[in-house]
């Protein structure tokens, strides 16, 4: 079993799963306690690798039938009813989670959590925290993992400490406490030191990539994601790979590159061999929906039907209660794709749902989406109310790129900054344009129409319009003349640039 445990922490997890499951079967007739320990570790290997069938097989190995045991062992186990009850509840509860029966899972695993929490053992508390995470009970997960961390530190258990910090960082991330998640993940990497724990390092790096994506720190996201993916690809770590790719997509979306974000996320959320981790992919669906809508993909009837199907799948998952802000996020997703006559009511329902849970980041994203929707319908006063709330929400959780995006939308909606954030007095420092945005902006100021830009770059006209909205908002301009001056402050622009964006002074041209 020692080799299987070593591979679980620092090797291909499929090899670890196979070896540990084999060990569990070998020990079944001689040492049932160690057999079960090997089966639990095999289930962890299958989870890390995204092997759903392997996970179920490991669960089945926990409770062998009496026929699988020699007569004396069978009689011994029959006399240990509390032990058998514990393991049956654990097996059936975890299996219920995989089958999305969270009511049954909660009923079965409640007693398991009680037993594990009362043992005041760091390893048992880590198991309890893992169960709570899978149930979506984030408060319990954070509480028991925090206790496990304190015990592990007091007992100086170097191999266990990074694993506890990895799970605690993920629990903080799920709870929307991004600063705490980053601190715990950084402490976890420091605790790894020279230990052979590359798989744990990959998980910690993936969490750090996700926390950096909230702030919009592209350099940090790239560094942490590449660190996680380098190990994940070599060792078959589906969980770390899914989180790292999600982080890369979120930073793309935050910086206005919805096309790239949608392209990264599409394989993760759609059925097929490239789908993300079986227990995690659904959480990336809202990010994909937003990216697909902003990139204009929902204009295609086939894609639109696919988006609706994904929202329905996410709604089913959110209804299970495994993610507190899930129901509100479902309504935001539906508002993004609904007809204009329904969107406003859905946005307001989403905001009402957000008031029921503590999720500042997702709450701010809904305010931003609603504010953008209002501004594009020529309702700037109402838009500014939503966008101000978005700025405050993003500030609260350190989501710098979201705050910048909301602030740019505020300026485009007519909000006058009280002071220049940087640069010369009276000027506003814009967010940097992505390479794609810069190509589009340069083509536009050279006189190309939206259709011509779309043909040049092999993208849709709607995608060009989407990028121009972001460019105008980020630079705080309202016409092609102002765009040209922002890119190249020339006092004598060409005559063709003197046409305003449109007759109403809106923030982007529609020249079709």
Coordinates of C-alpha atoms in Angstrom, one line a residue:
X1 CA 0.0 0.0 0.0
X2 CA 2.9 2.3 0.6
X3 CA 3.7 2.6 -3.1
X4 CA 0.0 3.4 -3.9
X5 CA 0.0 6.2 -1.3
X6 CA 3.2 7.6 -2.7
X7 CA 1.8 7.7 -6.2
X8 CA -1.4 9.3 -4.9
X9 CA 0.6 12.3 -3.7
X10 CA 3.4 12.3 -6.3
X11 CA 2.6 10.2 -9.4
X12 CA 0.0 9.2 -12.0
X13 CA -3.2 8.9 -10.0
X14 CA -4.6 6.2 -12.3
X15 CA -1.7 4.0 -11.2
X16 CA -2.3 4.9 -7.6
X17 CA -6.0 3.9 -7.9
X18 CA -5.3 0.6 -9.5
X19 CA -2.6 -0.4 -7.0
X20 CA -4.7 0.7 -4.0
X21 CA -7.8 -1.0 -5.2
X22 CA -5.8 -4.2 -5.8
X23 CA -4.3 -3.9 -2.3
X24 CA -7.8 -3.5 -0.8
X25 CA -8.9 -6.7 -2.4
X26 CA -5.8 -8.6 -1.3
X27 CA -6.2 -7.5 2.3
X28 CA -9.9 -8.1 2.5
X29 CA -9.6 -11.6 4.0
X30 CA -6.7 -10.8 6.3
X31 CA -7.0 -7.2 7.5
X32 CA -10.4 -5.6 6.8
X33 CA -9.4 -2.3 8.5
X34 CA -6.4 -1.8 6.2
X35 CA -8.4 -3.0 3.2
X36 CA -10.9 -0.2 3.8
X37 CA -8.1 2.3 4.3
X38 CA -6.7 1.3 0.9
X39 CA -10.2 1.6 -0.7
X40 CA -10.7 5.1 0.7
X41 CA -7.3 6.1 -0.7
X42 CA -8.3 4.5 -4.0
X43 CA -11.4 6.6 -4.1
X44 CA -9.4 9.8 -3.5
X45 CA -7.1 8.8 -6.4
X46 CA -10.1 8.2 -8.7
X47 CA -11.6 11.6 -7.7
X48 CA -8.3 13.4 -8.4
X49 CA -8.2 11.8 -11.8
X50 CA -11.8 12.4 -12.7
X51 CA -12.5 8.6 -12.9
X52 CA -16.2 8.3 -11.9
X53 CA -16.4 4.6 -12.5
X54 CA -13.2 4.1 -10.5
X55 CA -14.6 6.1 -7.7
X56 CA -17.7 4.0 -7.5
X57 CA -15.6 0.8 -7.6
X58 CA -13.5 2.0 -4.7
X59 CA -16.7 2.7 -2.7
X60 CA -18.0 -0.8 -3.4
X61 CA -14.7 -2.2 -1.9
X62 CA -15.5 -0.7 1.4
X63 CA -18.3 -3.1 2.3
X64 CA -17.6 -6.6 1.2
X65 CA -20.4 -9.1 1.6
X66 CA -20.2 -11.9 4.2
X67 CA -19.6 -14.3 1.3
X68 CA -16.4 -12.6 0.5
X69 CA -15.0 -13.2 4.0
X70 CA -13.8 -16.3 5.7
X71 CA -16.2 -17.7 8.4
X72 CA -14.4 -16.4 11.5
X73 CA -13.9 -13.0 10.0
X74 CA -17.6 -12.9 9.0
X75 CA -18.7 -13.6 12.5
X76 CA -16.2 -11.0 13.9
X77 CA -17.5 -8.3 11.6
X78 CA -21.1 -9.3 12.4
X79 CA -20.4 -8.4 16.0
X80 CA -19.2 -5.0 15.1
X81 CA -22.5 -3.5 13.9
X82 CA -21.5 0.2 14.6
X83 CA -18.5 -0.2 12.4
X84 CA -20.5 -1.8 9.6
X85 CA -23.2 0.8 9.9
X86 CA -20.6 3.6 9.6
X87 CA -19.0 2.2 6.5
X88 CA -22.4 1.4 4.8
X89 CA -23.5 5.0 5.5
X90 CA -20.2 6.3 4.1
X91 CA -20.4 4.2 1.0
X92 CA -24.1 4.8 0.2
X93 CA -23.8 8.5 1.1
X94 CA -20.9 9.2 -1.2
X95 CA -22.6 7.1 -3.9
X96 CA -25.7 9.2 -3.5
X97 CA -23.7 12.4 -4.1
X98 CA -22.5 11.0 -7.4
X99 CA -26.1 10.2 -8.3
X100 CA -27.1 13.8 -7.4
X101 CA -29.4 12.6 -4.5
X102 CA -28.2 15.2 -2.0
X103 CA -31.1 14.7 0.4
X104 CA -30.3 11.0 0.8
X105 CA -26.6 11.8 0.9
X106 CA -27.1 14.4 3.7
X107 CA -29.2 12.0 5.8
X108 CA -26.6 9.2 5.5
X109 CA -23.5 11.2 5.9
X110 CA -24.7 13.3 8.9
X111 CA -23.9 10.5 11.3
X112 CA -20.5 9.8 9.5
X113 CA -19.6 13.5 10.0
X114 CA -20.5 13.3 13.6
X115 CA -18.2 10.3 14.2
X116 CA -15.3 11.8 12.4
X117 CA -15.6 15.3 14.0
X118 CA -15.6 13.8 17.5
X119 CA -12.3 12.0 17.1
X120 CA -10.3 15.2 17.1
X121 CA -7.7 13.6 14.8
X122 CA -6.3 15.7 11.9
X123 CA -6.6 12.9 9.3
X124 CA -10.2 12.1 10.3
X125 CA -11.1 15.8 10.3
X126 CA -9.7 16.1 6.8
X127 CA -12.0 13.4 5.7
X128 CA -14.9 15.1 7.4
X129 CA -14.1 18.4 5.7
X130 CA -13.9 16.6 2.3
X131 CA -17.4 15.1 2.9
X132 CA -18.8 18.5 3.9
X133 CA -17.3 20.0 0.7
X134 CA -19.0 17.4 -1.5
X135 CA -22.3 18.1 0.3
X136 CA -21.9 21.8 -0.3
X137 CA -21.9 22.4 3.5
X138 CA -19.2 25.1 3.3
X139 CA -19.6 26.4 6.8
X140 CA -19.0 22.9 8.3
X141 CA -16.1 22.3 5.8
X142 CA -14.3 25.5 6.8
X143 CA -14.9 24.8 10.5
X144 CA -13.6 21.2 10.6
X145 CA -10.7 21.9 8.2
X146 CA -9.7 24.8 10.4
X147 CA -9.6 22.5 13.4
X148 CA -7.7 19.9 11.4
X149 CA -5.2 22.6 10.5
X150 CA -4.7 23.6 14.1
X151 CA -4.2 20.0 15.2
X152 CA -1.8 19.2 12.3
X153 CA 0.3 22.3 13.2
X154 CA 0.4 21.5 16.9
X155 CA 1.4 17.9 16.2
X156 CA 3.9 18.8 13.4
X157 CA 2.6 16.4 10.7
X158 CA 4.5 17.7 7.6
X159 CA 2.9 15.3 5.1
X160 CA -0.7 16.1 6.2
X161 CA -0.4 19.8 6.6
X162 CA -0.3 20.7 2.8
X163 CA -3.3 18.5 2.1
X164 CA -5.3 20.1 4.8
X165 CA -4.4 23.6 3.5
X166 CA -5.3 22.5 -0.1
X167 CA -8.8 21.5 1.0
X168 CA -9.2 24.5 3.3
X169 CA -8.2 26.9 0.4
X170 CA -10.7 25.2 -1.8
X171 CA -13.4 25.6 0.8
X172 CA -12.6 29.3 1.2
X173 CA -12.7 29.6 -2.6
X174 CA -16.1 28.0 -2.8
X175 CA -17.4 30.2 0.0
X176 CA -16.3 33.3 -2.0
X177 CA -13.5 34.2 0.5
X178 CA -10.8 34.7 -2.1
X179 CA -8.3 36.5 0.1
X180 CA -8.4 33.6 2.7
X181 CA -8.2 31.0 -0.1
X182 CA -5.0 32.7 -1.5
X183 CA -3.4 32.8 2.0
X184 CA -4.1 29.2 2.7
X185 CA -2.9 28.0 -0.7
X186 CA 0.3 30.0 -0.4
X187 CA 0.9 28.5 3.0
X188 CA 0.2 25.1 1.6
X189 CA 2.9 25.5 -1.1
X190 CA 5.3 26.7 1.5
X191 CA 4.5 23.7 3.7
X192 CA 5.2 21.3 0.8
X193 CA 8.9 22.3 1.0
X194 CA 11.1 19.4 -0.3
X195 CA 8.4 16.8 0.2
X196 CA 7.4 14.6 -2.8
X197 CA 3.9 16.1 -3.1
X198 CA 3.6 17.3 -6.6
X199 CA 0.0 16.3 -6.9
X200 CA -0.8 18.4 -3.9
X201 CA 1.2 21.3 -5.4
X202 CA -0.9 21.1 -8.5
X203 CA -4.1 21.4 -6.5
X204 CA -2.7 24.4 -4.6
X205 CA -1.5 26.1 -7.7
X206 CA -4.9 25.6 -9.4
X207 CA -6.6 27.3 -6.4
X208 CA -4.1 30.2 -6.6
X209 CA -4.8 30.5 -10.3
X210 CA -8.5 30.8 -9.6
X211 CA -8.0 33.4 -6.8
X212 CA -5.7 35.4 -9.2
X213 CA -8.4 35.3 -11.9
X214 CA -10.8 37.1 -9.5
X215 CA -8.3 39.9 -9.2
X216 CA -7.7 39.8 -12.9
X217 CA -3.9 39.3 -12.5
X218 CA -3.1 37.7 -15.9
X219 CA 0.6 37.2 -15.1
X220 CA -0.2 35.4 -11.8
X221 CA -3.0 33.3 -13.4
X222 CA -0.7 32.2 -16.2
X223 CA 2.1 31.3 -13.7
X224 CA -0.1 29.3 -11.4
X225 CA -2.1 27.7 -14.1
X226 CA 0.9 26.5 -16.0
X227 CA 2.4 25.1 -12.8
X228 CA -0.8 23.2 -12.1
X229 CA -1.3 22.0 -15.7
X230 CA 2.3 20.9 -16.1
X231 CA 1.8 18.3 -13.3
X232 CA -1.9 17.7 -14.1
X233 CA -1.2 16.5 -17.6
X234 CA 1.7 14.3 -16.6
X235 CA -0.2 12.7 -13.6
X236 CA -3.7 12.7 -15.0
X237 CA -5.1 15.2 -12.4
X238 CA -8.5 16.1 -13.9
X239 CA -9.5 18.1 -10.9
X240 CA -6.5 20.4 -11.0
X241 CA -6.7 20.7 -14.8
X242 CA -10.4 21.7 -14.7
X243 CA -9.8 24.4 -12.1
X244 CA -6.7 25.8 -13.9
X245 CA -8.4 26.0 -17.3
X246 CA -11.4 27.6 -15.6
X247 CA -9.1 30.2 -14.1
X248 CA -7.5 31.0 -17.5
X249 CA -11.0 31.4 -19.0
X250 CA -12.1 33.7 -16.2
X251 CA -9.2 36.1 -16.6
X252 CA -9.8 36.1 -20.4
X253 CA -13.4 37.1 -19.7
X254 CA -12.5 39.7 -17.2
X255 CA -10.2 41.4 -19.7
X256 CA -12.8 41.5 -22.4
X257 CA -11.7 38.5 -24.4
X258 CA -15.0 36.5 -24.4
X259 CA -14.0 34.6 -27.6
X260 CA -11.0 33.1 -25.9
X261 CA -12.9 32.4 -22.7
X262 CA -15.7 30.6 -24.5
X263 CA -13.2 28.6 -26.5
X264 CA -11.4 27.5 -23.4
X265 CA -14.6 26.5 -21.5
X266 CA -16.6 24.9 -24.3
X267 CA -14.7 21.5 -24.1
X268 CA -15.0 21.5 -20.3
X269 CA -18.7 22.0 -20.1
X270 CA -19.9 19.9 -23.1
X271 CA -20.3 16.1 -23.1
X272 CA -17.3 14.2 -24.6
X273 CA -13.8 13.0 -23.8
X274 CA -12.6 16.5 -23.1
X275 CA -15.3 17.4 -20.5
X276 CA -13.9 18.7 -17.2
X277 CA -13.9 16.8 -13.9
X278 CA -17.2 14.9 -13.4
X279 CA -17.8 16.6 -10.0
X280 CA -16.7 20.1 -11.0
X281 CA -17.4 20.9 -14.6
X282 CA -20.9 22.2 -13.9
X283 CA -19.6 25.0 -11.8
X284 CA -17.9 26.5 -14.8
X285 CA -21.2 26.7 -16.8
X286 CA -22.1 30.3 -15.7
X287 CA -18.8 31.6 -16.9
X288 CA -19.2 29.8 -20.2
X289 CA -22.8 31.2 -20.6
X290 CA -21.6 34.7 -20.0
X291 CA -18.6 34.3 -22.4
X292 CA -20.8 32.7 -25.2
X293 CA -23.4 35.5 -24.9
X294 CA -20.9 38.3 -24.9
X295 CA -19.1 36.8 -27.9
X296 CA -22.3 36.6 -29.8
X297 CA -22.4 32.8 -30.0
X298 CA -26.0 32.7 -28.8
X299 CA -27.1 34.3 -32.1
X300 CA -26.7 30.9 -33.7
X301 CA -29.9 28.9 -33.2
X302 CA -28.1 25.6 -32.6
X303 CA -25.7 27.2 -30.1
X304 CA -28.6 29.0 -28.4
X305 CA -30.4 25.7 -27.8
X306 CA -27.2 24.3 -26.4
X307 CA -26.8 27.2 -24.1
X308 CA -30.4 26.7 -22.8
X309 CA -29.6 23.0 -22.2
X310 CA -26.5 23.9 -20.2
X311 CA -28.4 26.4 -18.1
X312 CA -31.0 23.7 -17.4
X313 CA -28.2 21.3 -16.3
X314 CA -26.7 24.0 -14.0
X315 CA -30.1 24.8 -12.6
X316 CA -30.7 21.1 -11.7
X317 CA -27.3 21.1 -9.9
X318 CA -27.9 24.4 -8.2
X319 CA -31.3 23.2 -6.9
X320 CA -29.5 20.4 -5.0
X321 CA -28.1 23.0 -2.6
X322 CA -24.4 22.2 -3.1
X323 CA -23.6 25.9 -4.0
X324 CA -25.2 28.7 -1.9
X325 CA -25.3 31.4 -4.7
X326 CA -26.3 28.9 -7.3
X327 CA -30.0 29.7 -7.6
X328 CA -29.3 33.4 -8.1
X329 CA -26.6 32.6 -10.7
X330 CA -29.2 30.5 -12.6
X331 CA -31.5 33.5 -12.8
X332 CA -28.6 35.7 -14.0
X333 CA -27.8 33.2 -16.7
X334 CA -31.4 33.0 -17.8
X335 CA -31.6 36.8 -17.9
X336 CA -28.6 37.0 -20.2
X337 CA -30.2 34.8 -22.8
X338 CA -33.9 35.7 -22.3
X339 CA -35.9 38.0 -24.6
X340 CA -35.8 41.6 -23.7
X341 CA -39.3 41.5 -22.2
X342 CA -38.2 38.9 -19.6
X343 CA -34.6 39.8 -18.8
X344 CA -35.3 42.6 -16.4
X345 CA -37.6 40.6 -14.2
X346 CA -35.1 37.7 -14.1
X347 CA -32.3 40.1 -13.1
X348 CA -34.4 41.5 -10.3
X349 CA -35.2 38.0 -9.1
X350 CA -31.5 37.1 -9.2
X351 CA -30.7 40.1 -7.1
X352 CA -33.4 39.2 -4.6
X353 CA -31.9 35.7 -4.3
X354 CA -28.4 37.1 -3.8
X355 CA -29.7 38.9 -0.7
X356 CA -30.3 35.5 1.0
X357 CA -26.6 34.4 0.9
X358 CA -23.2 35.9 1.4
X359 CA -21.6 35.8 -2.0
X360 CA -20.2 39.3 -2.8
X361 CA -18.4 38.3 -6.0
X362 CA -21.4 36.6 -7.7
X363 CA -23.7 39.4 -6.4
X364 CA -21.4 42.0 -8.0
X365 CA -21.4 40.1 -11.3
X366 CA -25.2 40.2 -11.4
X367 CA -25.2 43.9 -10.7
X368 CA -22.6 44.4 -13.5
X369 CA -24.6 42.2 -16.0
X370 CA -27.8 44.1 -15.1
X371 CA -26.1 47.5 -15.4
X372 CA -24.6 46.6 -18.8
X373 CA -28.1 45.4 -19.9
X374 CA -29.7 48.7 -18.8
X375 CA -27.0 50.9 -20.4
X376 CA -27.4 49.2 -23.7
X377 CA -31.1 49.9 -23.6
X378 CA -30.5 53.7 -23.1
X379 CA -31.4 53.7 -19.4
X380 CA -28.2 55.2 -18.0
X381 CA -29.6 56.5 -14.7
X382 CA -30.8 53.0 -13.7
X383 CA -27.6 51.5 -15.1
X384 CA -25.4 53.7 -12.9
X385 CA -27.2 52.5 -9.8
X386 CA -26.4 48.9 -10.6
X387 CA -22.9 49.6 -11.7
X388 CA -22.0 51.5 -8.5
X389 CA -23.2 48.5 -6.5
X390 CA -21.1 46.3 -8.7
X391 CA -18.0 48.4 -8.1
X392 CA -18.5 48.2 -4.3
X393 CA -19.1 44.4 -4.4
X394 CA -16.0 43.8 -6.5
X395 CA -13.9 46.0 -4.2
X396 CA -15.2 44.0 -1.2
X397 CA -13.7 40.7 -2.5
X398 CA -10.6 42.1 -4.2
X399 CA -11.9 41.5 -7.7
X400 CA -9.9 44.4 -9.3
X401 CA -10.6 43.5 -12.9
X402 CA -14.4 43.4 -12.2
X403 CA -14.2 46.7 -10.5
X404 CA -12.4 48.2 -13.4
X405 CA -14.9 46.8 -15.8
X406 CA -17.8 48.2 -13.8
X407 CA -16.1 51.5 -13.5
X408 CA -15.6 51.7 -17.2
X409 CA -19.2 50.9 -17.8
X410 CA -20.1 53.7 -15.3
X411 CA -18.1 56.2 -17.3
X412 CA -19.8 55.1 -20.5
X413 CA -23.1 55.5 -18.7
X414 CA -22.3 59.1 -17.9
X415 CA -20.7 58.9 -14.5
X416 CA -17.9 61.5 -14.1
X417 CA -14.9 60.3 -12.1
X418 CA -14.3 62.5 -9.0
X419 CA -10.6 62.3 -9.5
X420 CA -8.2 61.0 -12.1
X421 CA -6.9 57.6 -10.9
X422 CA -3.6 58.0 -12.5
X423 CA -1.8 59.8 -15.3
X424 CA -2.1 63.5 -16.0
X425 CA -4.7 65.6 -14.2
X426 CA -8.2 65.3 -15.7
X427 CA -7.4 62.1 -17.6
X428 CA -8.6 58.6 -16.9
X429 CA -6.2 55.6 -17.2
X430 CA -8.0 53.0 -19.3
X431 CA -7.7 49.3 -18.9
X432 CA -5.2 47.9 -21.3
X433 CA -6.6 46.6 -24.5
X434 CA -6.2 42.9 -25.4
X435 CA -4.3 42.2 -28.7
X436 CA -7.7 41.4 -30.4
X437 CA -9.2 44.6 -29.1
X438 CA -6.3 46.6 -30.4
X439 CA -6.5 45.0 -33.8
X440 CA -10.2 45.9 -34.0
X441 CA -9.7 49.4 -32.7
X442 CA -6.8 50.1 -35.2
X443 CA -8.9 48.8 -38.1
X444 CA -11.9 50.9 -37.1
X445 CA -10.0 54.2 -36.8
X446 CA -8.4 53.5 -40.2
X447 CA -12.0 53.6 -41.6
X448 CA -13.0 49.9 -41.7
X449 CA -16.7 49.2 -41.1
X450 CA -17.7 46.5 -38.7
X451 CA -18.4 44.0 -41.6
X452 CA -14.9 44.7 -43.0
X453 CA -13.2 44.2 -39.7
X454 CA -15.2 40.9 -39.3
X455 CA -14.0 39.7 -42.7
X456 CA -10.4 40.7 -42.0
X457 CA -10.2 38.9 -38.7
X458 CA -12.5 35.9 -39.6
X459 CA -15.0 36.7 -36.9
X460 CA -18.6 37.6 -36.8
X461 CA -19.9 41.1 -37.1
X462 CA -21.6 40.7 -33.7
X463 CA -18.3 39.8 -32.2
X464 CA -16.8 43.0 -33.6
X465 CA -19.6 45.0 -32.0
X466 CA -19.1 43.2 -28.7
X467 CA -15.4 44.1 -28.7
X468 CA -16.1 47.7 -29.7
X469 CA -18.5 48.1 -26.8
X470 CA -15.8 46.9 -24.4
X471 CA -13.1 49.1 -26.1
X472 CA -15.3 52.2 -25.9
X473 CA -16.2 51.5 -22.3
X474 CA -12.6 50.8 -21.3
X475 CA -11.2 53.9 -22.9
X476 CA -14.1 56.0 -21.8
X477 CA -14.9 57.2 -25.3
X478 CA -18.2 57.6 -27.2
X479 CA -17.3 58.1 -30.8
X480 CA -14.8 57.0 -33.4
X481 CA -13.2 60.4 -33.3
X482 CA -12.6 60.0 -29.6
X483 CA -11.3 56.4 -30.2
X484 CA -8.8 57.7 -32.7
X485 CA -7.6 60.3 -30.3
X486 CA -7.3 57.8 -27.5
X487 CA -5.1 55.5 -29.6
X488 CA -3.1 58.3 -31.2
X489 CA -3.8 61.8 -29.9
X490 CA -3.5 63.7 -33.2
X491 CA -5.1 67.1 -33.3
X492 CA -5.9 66.7 -37.0
X493 CA -7.8 63.4 -37.5
X494 CA -8.9 62.3 -40.9
X495 CA -12.3 63.6 -42.0
X496 CA -13.9 60.1 -42.2
X497 CA -13.5 59.8 -38.4
X498 CA -15.7 62.7 -37.6
X499 CA -18.9 60.6 -37.7
X500 CA -20.2 59.9 -34.2
X501 CA -20.8 56.3 -33.0
X502 CA -24.5 56.7 -33.7
X503 CA -27.2 59.3 -33.7
X504 CA -28.0 58.8 -30.0
X505 CA -24.4 59.1 -28.8
X506 CA -24.4 55.4 -27.6
X507 CA -21.2 53.7 -26.9
X508 CA -20.5 51.7 -30.0
X509 CA -21.3 51.8 -33.8
X510 CA -23.8 49.5 -35.5
X511 CA -23.1 50.0 -39.1
X512 CA -24.8 47.1 -40.6

